[in-house]
GROMACS .gro file of C-alpha atoms in nm:
model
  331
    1UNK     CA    1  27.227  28.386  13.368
    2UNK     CA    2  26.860  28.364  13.243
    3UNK     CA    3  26.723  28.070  13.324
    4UNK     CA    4  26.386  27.967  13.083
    5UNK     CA    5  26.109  27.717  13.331
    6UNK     CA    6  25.914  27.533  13.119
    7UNK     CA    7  25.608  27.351  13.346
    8UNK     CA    8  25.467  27.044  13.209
    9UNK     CA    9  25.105  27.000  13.303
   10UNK     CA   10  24.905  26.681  13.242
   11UNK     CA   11  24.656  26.461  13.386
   12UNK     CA   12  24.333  26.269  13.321
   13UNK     CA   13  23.948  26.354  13.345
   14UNK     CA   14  23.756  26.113  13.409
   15UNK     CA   15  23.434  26.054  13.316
   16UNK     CA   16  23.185  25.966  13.564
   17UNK     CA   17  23.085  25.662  13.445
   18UNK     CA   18  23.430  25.553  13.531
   19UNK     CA   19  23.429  25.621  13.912
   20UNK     CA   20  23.140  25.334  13.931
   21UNK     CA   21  23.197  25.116  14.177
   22UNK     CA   22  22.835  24.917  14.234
   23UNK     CA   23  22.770  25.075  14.568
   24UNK     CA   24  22.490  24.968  14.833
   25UNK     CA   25  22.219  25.225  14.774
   26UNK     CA   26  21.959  25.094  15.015
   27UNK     CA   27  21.896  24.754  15.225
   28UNK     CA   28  22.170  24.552  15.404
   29UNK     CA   29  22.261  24.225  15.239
   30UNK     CA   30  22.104  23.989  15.455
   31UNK     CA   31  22.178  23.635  15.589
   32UNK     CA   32  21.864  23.448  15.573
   33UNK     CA   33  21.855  23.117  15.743
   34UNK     CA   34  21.644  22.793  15.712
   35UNK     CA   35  21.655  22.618  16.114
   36UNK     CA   36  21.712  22.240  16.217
   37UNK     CA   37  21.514  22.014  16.072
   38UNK     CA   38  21.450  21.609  16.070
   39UNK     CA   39  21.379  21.444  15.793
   40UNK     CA   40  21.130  21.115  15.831
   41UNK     CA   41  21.151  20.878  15.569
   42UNK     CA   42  21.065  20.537  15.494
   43UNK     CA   43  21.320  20.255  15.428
   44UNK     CA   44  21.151  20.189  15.103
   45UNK     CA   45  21.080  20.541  14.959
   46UNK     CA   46  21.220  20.518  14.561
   47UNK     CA   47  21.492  20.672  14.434
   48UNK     CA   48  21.444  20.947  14.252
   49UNK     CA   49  21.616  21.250  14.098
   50UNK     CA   50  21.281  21.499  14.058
   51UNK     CA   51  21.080  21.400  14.317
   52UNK     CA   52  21.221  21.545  14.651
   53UNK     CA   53  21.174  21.363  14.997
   54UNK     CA   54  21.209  21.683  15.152
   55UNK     CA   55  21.171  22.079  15.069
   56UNK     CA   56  21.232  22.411  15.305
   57UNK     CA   57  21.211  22.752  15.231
   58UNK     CA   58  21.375  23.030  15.351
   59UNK     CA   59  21.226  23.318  15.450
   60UNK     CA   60  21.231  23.618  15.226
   61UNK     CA   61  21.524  23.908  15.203
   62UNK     CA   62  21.167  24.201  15.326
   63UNK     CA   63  21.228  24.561  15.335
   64UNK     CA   64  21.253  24.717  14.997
   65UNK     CA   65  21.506  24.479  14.899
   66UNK     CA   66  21.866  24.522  14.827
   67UNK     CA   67  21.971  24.763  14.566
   68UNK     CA   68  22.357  24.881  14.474
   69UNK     CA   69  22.383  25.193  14.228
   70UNK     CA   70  22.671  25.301  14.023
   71UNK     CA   71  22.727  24.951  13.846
   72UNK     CA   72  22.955  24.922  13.573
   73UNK     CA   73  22.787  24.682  13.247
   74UNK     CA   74  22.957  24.377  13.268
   75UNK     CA   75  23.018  24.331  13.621
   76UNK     CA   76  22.998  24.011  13.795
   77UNK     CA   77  22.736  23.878  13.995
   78UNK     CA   78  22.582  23.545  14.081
   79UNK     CA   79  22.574  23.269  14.315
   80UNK     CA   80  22.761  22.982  14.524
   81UNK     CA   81  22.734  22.735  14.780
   82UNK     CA   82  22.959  22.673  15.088
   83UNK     CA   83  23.107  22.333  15.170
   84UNK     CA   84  22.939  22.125  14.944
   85UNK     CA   85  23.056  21.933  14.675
   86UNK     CA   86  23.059  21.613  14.462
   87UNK     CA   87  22.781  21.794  14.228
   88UNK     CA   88  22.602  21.599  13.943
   89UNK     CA   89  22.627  21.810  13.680
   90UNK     CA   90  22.296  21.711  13.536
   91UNK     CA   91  22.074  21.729  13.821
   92UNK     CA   92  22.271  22.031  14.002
   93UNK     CA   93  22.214  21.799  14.351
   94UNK     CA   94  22.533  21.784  14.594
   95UNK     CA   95  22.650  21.484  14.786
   96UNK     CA   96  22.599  21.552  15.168
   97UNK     CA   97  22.699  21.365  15.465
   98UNK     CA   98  22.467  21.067  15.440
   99UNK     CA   99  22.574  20.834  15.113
  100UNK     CA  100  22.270  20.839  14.925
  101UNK     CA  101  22.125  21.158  15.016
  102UNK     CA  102  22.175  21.428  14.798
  103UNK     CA  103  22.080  21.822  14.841
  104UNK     CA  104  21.995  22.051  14.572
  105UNK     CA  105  21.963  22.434  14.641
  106UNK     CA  106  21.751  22.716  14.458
  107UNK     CA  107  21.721  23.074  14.456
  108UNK     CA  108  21.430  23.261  14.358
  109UNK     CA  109  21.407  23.630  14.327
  110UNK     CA  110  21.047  23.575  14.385
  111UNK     CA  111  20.883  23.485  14.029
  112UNK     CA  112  21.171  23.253  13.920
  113UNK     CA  113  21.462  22.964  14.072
  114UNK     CA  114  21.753  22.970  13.961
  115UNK     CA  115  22.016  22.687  14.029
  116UNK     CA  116  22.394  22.686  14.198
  117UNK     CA  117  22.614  22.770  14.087
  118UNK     CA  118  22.607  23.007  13.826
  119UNK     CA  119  22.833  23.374  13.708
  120UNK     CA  120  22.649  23.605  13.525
  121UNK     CA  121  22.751  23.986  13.378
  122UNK     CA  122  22.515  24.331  13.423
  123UNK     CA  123  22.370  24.406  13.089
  124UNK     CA  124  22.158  24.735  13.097
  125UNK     CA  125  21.838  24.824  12.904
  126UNK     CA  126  21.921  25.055  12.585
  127UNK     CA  127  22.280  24.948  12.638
  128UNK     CA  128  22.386  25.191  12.884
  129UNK     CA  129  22.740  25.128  13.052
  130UNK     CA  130  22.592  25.208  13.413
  131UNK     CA  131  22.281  25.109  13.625
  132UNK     CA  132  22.149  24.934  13.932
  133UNK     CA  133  22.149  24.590  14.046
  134UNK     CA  134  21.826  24.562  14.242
  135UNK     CA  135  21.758  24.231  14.509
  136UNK     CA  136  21.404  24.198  14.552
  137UNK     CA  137  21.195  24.204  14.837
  138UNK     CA  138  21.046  23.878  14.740
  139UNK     CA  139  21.381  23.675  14.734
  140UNK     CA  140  21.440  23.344  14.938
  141UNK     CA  141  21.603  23.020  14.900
  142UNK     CA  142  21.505  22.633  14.874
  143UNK     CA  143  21.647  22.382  14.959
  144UNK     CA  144  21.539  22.021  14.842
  145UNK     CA  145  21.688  21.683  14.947
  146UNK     CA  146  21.640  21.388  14.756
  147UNK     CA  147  21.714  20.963  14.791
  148UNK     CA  148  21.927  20.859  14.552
  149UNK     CA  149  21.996  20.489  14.687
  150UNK     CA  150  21.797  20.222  14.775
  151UNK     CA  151  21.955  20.143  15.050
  152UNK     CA  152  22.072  20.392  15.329
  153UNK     CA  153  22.310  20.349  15.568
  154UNK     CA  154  22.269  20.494  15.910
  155UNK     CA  155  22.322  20.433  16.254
  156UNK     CA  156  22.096  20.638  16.522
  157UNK     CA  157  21.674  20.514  16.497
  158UNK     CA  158  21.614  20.740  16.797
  159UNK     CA  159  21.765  21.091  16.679
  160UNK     CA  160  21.849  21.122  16.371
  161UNK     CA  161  22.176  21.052  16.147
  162UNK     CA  162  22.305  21.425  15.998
  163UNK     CA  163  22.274  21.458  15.632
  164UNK     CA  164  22.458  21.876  15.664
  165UNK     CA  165  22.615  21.993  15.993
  166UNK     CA  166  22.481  22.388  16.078
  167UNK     CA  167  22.638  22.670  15.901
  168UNK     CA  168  22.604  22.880  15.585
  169UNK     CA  169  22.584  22.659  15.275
  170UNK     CA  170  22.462  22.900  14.953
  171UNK     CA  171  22.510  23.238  14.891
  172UNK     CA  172  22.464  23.527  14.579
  173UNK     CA  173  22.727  23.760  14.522
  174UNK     CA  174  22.808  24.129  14.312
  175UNK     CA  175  23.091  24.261  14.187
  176UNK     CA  176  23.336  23.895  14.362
  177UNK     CA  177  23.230  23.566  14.447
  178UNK     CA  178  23.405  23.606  14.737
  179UNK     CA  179  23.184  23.518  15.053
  180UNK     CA  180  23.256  23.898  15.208
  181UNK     CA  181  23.088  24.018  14.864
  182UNK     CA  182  22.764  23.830  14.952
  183UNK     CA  183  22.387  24.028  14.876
  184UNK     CA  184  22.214  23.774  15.055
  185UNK     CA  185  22.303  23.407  15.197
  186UNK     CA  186  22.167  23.139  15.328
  187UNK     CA  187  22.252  22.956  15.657
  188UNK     CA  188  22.115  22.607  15.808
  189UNK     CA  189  22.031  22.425  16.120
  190UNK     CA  190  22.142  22.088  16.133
  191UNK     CA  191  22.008  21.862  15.935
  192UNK     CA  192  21.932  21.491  15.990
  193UNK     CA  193  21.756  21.209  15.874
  194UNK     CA  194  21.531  20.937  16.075
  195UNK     CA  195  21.430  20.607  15.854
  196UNK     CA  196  21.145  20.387  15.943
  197UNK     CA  197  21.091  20.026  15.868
  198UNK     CA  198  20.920  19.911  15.578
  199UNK     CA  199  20.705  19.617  15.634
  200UNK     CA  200  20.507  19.355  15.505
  201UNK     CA  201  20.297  19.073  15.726
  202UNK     CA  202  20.257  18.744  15.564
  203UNK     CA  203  19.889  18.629  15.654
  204UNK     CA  204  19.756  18.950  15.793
  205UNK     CA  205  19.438  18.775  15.885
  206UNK     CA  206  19.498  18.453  16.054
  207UNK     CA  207  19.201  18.237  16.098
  208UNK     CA  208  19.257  17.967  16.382
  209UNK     CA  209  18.989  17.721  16.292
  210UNK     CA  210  18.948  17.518  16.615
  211UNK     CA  211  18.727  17.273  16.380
  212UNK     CA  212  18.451  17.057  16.552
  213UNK     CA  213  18.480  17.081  16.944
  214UNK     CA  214  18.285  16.853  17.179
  215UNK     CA  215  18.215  16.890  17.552
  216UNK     CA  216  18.449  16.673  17.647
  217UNK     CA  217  18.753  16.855  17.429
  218UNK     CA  218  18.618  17.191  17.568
  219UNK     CA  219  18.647  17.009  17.890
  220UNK     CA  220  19.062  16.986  17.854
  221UNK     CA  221  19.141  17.272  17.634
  222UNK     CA  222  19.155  17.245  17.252
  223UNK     CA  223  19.501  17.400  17.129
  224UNK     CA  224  19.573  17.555  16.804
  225UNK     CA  225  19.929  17.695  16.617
  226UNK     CA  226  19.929  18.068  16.595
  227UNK     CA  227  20.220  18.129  16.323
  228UNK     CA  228  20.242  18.521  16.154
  229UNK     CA  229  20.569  18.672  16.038
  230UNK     CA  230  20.633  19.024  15.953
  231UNK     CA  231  20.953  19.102  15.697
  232UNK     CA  232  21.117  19.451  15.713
  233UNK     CA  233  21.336  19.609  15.510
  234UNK     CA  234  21.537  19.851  15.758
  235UNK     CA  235  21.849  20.114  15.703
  236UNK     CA  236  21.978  20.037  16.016
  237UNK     CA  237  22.150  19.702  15.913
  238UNK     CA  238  21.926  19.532  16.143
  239UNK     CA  239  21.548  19.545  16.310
  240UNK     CA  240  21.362  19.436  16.614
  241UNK     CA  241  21.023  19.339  16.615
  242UNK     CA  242  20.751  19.334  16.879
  243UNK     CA  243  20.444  19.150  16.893
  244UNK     CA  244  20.188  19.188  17.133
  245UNK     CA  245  19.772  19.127  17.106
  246UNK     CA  246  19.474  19.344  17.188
  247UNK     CA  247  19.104  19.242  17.166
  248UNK     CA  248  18.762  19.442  17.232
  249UNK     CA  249  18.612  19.118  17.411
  250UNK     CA  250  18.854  19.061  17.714
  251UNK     CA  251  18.842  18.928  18.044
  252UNK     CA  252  18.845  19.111  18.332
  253UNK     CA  253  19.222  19.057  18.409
  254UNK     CA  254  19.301  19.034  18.061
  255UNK     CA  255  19.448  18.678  18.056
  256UNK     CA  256  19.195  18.562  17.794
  257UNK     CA  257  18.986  18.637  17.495
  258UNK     CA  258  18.549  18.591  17.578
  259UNK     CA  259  18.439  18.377  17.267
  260UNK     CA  260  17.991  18.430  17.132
  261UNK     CA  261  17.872  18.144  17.128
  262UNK     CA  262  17.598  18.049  16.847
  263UNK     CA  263  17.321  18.200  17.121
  264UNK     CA  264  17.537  18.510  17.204
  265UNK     CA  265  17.672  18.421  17.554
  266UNK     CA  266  18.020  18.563  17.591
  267UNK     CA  267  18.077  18.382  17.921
  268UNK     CA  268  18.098  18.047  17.809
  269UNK     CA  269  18.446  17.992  17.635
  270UNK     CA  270  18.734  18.155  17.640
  271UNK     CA  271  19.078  18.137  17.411
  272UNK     CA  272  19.410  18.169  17.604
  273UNK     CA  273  19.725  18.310  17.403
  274UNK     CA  274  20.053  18.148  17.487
  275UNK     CA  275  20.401  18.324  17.344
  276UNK     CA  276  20.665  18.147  17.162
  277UNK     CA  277  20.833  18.058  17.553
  278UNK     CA  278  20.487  17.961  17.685
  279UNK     CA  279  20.440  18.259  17.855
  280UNK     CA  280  20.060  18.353  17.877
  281UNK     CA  281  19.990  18.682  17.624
  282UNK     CA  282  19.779  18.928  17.792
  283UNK     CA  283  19.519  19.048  17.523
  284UNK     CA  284  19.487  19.394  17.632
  285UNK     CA  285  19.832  19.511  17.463
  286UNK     CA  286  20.036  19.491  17.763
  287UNK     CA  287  20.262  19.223  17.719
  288UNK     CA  288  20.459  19.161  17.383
  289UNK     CA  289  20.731  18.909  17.231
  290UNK     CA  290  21.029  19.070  17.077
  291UNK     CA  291  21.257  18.941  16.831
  292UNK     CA  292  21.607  19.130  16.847
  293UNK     CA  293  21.884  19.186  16.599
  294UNK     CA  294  21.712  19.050  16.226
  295UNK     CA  295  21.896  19.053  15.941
  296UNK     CA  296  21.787  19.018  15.627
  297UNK     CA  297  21.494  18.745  15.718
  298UNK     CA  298  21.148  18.767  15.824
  299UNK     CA  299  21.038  18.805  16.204
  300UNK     CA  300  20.888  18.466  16.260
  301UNK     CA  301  20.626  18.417  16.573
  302UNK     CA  302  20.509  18.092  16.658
  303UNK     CA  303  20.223  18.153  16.972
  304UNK     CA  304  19.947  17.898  17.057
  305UNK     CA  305  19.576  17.983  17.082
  306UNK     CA  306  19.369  17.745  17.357
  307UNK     CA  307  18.980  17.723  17.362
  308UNK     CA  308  18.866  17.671  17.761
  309UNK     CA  309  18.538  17.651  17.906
  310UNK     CA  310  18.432  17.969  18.092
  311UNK     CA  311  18.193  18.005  18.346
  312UNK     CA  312  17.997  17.625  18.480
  313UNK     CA  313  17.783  17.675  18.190
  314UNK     CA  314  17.772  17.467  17.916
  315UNK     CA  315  17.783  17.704  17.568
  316UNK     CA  316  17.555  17.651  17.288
  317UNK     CA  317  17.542  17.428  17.037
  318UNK     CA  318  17.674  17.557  16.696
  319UNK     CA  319  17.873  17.795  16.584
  320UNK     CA  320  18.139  18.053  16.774
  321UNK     CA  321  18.347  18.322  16.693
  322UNK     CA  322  18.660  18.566  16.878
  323UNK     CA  323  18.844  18.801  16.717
  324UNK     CA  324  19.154  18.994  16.777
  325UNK     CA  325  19.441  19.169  16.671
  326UNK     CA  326  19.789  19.153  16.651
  327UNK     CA  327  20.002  19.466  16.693
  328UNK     CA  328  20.353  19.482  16.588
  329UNK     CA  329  20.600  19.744  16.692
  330UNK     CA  330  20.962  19.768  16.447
  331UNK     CA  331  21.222  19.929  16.591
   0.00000   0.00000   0.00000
């Protein structure tokens, strides 16, 4: 029996433009990182949507840069953050941790930002289906936090209330936005916020007008009210204030202010400062009042000032003068 073998041969050649895969021609993609930072910002900074209260850069991807041969037109690249979310759409700034503080995150390849996220496609010059993707040297991220309520709520003064925990947060991709197909990326130290007390004093210069004063008045001690109030506005729910005096004309134990008199003399009068519990004020900052626990009110002080005689020596006739400060402290 003859037997006829017929062989069937086929197959495809492929171009090489088809075996493109975008492959890593030089550089490493690189994890650039932006470390722990504290934000300090008053309790009555405005709200604002452009104007940051805070801005960090990252350092720069160096070297040569990243570059990946062998792309395809049309491939994917582009860029996306990392647990963050709750995005305005209009002012690309993500909700964080802290109610009211918002982040908003850049990349620049070194000439231009761009904002997150965003999915773009490889078009080559002169239309070609194949080329390079090139990361430049000059590329780094920003970062930018801004207030977006007047009123904050947070709970630790002394070290700080975190607005984003550590971690990576941002990244730009090629080919998937999978993490794993990252170019470069950007990680964080914690970050956390501090607010400090905004304050007003009513009557920030108190005169204490002892009026006319005779020997004989001088004699038992002429008293005066000392009233001031300070009113902060605080993100902490609550503030305390301390009060406490300081003067450049003290006594030697610091009990009591020295008063001129009209010739000069600083020995002849004196002014003692009594608290709101009678205690005796020191006037060389040492000793303070303290109001705990305000809400929503003013921090109201009510000292006494008392003129005294000083040394045996009678002062002069006419007119005298003290001065000194008060010096708050708002926790």
């Amino acid at each position: 029996m003859l037997r006829i073998l017929t062989l069937l041969i086929s197959g495809l050649l492929l171009s090489p433009d088809t075996l493109a895969v975008c492959t890593l021609a030089s550089g490493t993609p690189t994890r650039l990182t932006i470390d722990a930072k504290t934000i300090i910002i008053s309790a009555d900074a405005p709200v604002s949507t452009s104007t940051p209260i805070a801005q960090y850069d990252s350092p720069t991807v160096g070297g040569a840069g990243v570059v990946y041969d062998n792309c395809l037109a049309g491939t994917e690249y582009g860029k996306r953050s990392v647990s963050l979310s709750g995005q305005d759409s209009s002012t690309k700034i993500y909700a964080t941790n802290i109610r009211g503080i918002g982040i908003k995150m850049l990349a620049s390849n070194g000439s231009a930002f761009g904002n997150f996220p965003s999915t773009s496609h490889l078009v080559f010059a002169n239309g070609s289906s194949v080329g390079s993707l090139t990361i430049p040297s000059g590329s780094f991220y920003r970062i930018e936090f801004y207030k977006l309520s007047n009123d904050l709520q947070l709970n630790n003064p002394l070290t700080g209330d975190t607005i984003l925990p550590a971690g990576q947060i941002a990244y730009n991709y090629i080919l998937s936005a999978d993490p794993g197909s990252y170019t470069h990326s950007l990680d964080i130290g914690e970050m956390k916020i501090i607010s400090t007390p905004a304050c007003t004093v009513f009557h920030p210069n108190v005169n204490v007008n002892f009026d006319d004063v005779t020997p004989t008045l001088l004699e038992k001690g002429v008293s005066r009210e000392l009233d001031f109030s300070i009113n902060c506005k605080s993100d902490y729910g609550s503030y305390s204030a301390s009060a406490s005096m300081t003067t450049d004309t003290p006594t030697a134990d610091g009990n009591f202010i020295r008063v001129r008199d009209f010739d000069g003399n600083m020995d002849r009068m004196k002014i003692r400062i009594t608290d709101g519990e009678k205690n005796v004020m020191k006037v060389d900052g040492s000793t303070s009042e303290s109001l705990k626990a305000i809400t929503n009110q003013a921090a109201a002080f009510s000292w006494n000032a008392t003129l005294l005689k000083g040394d045996s020596t009678a002062p002069a006739g006419g007119t005298f003068t003290a001065k000194a400060e008060i010096i708050f402290d708002i926790k």
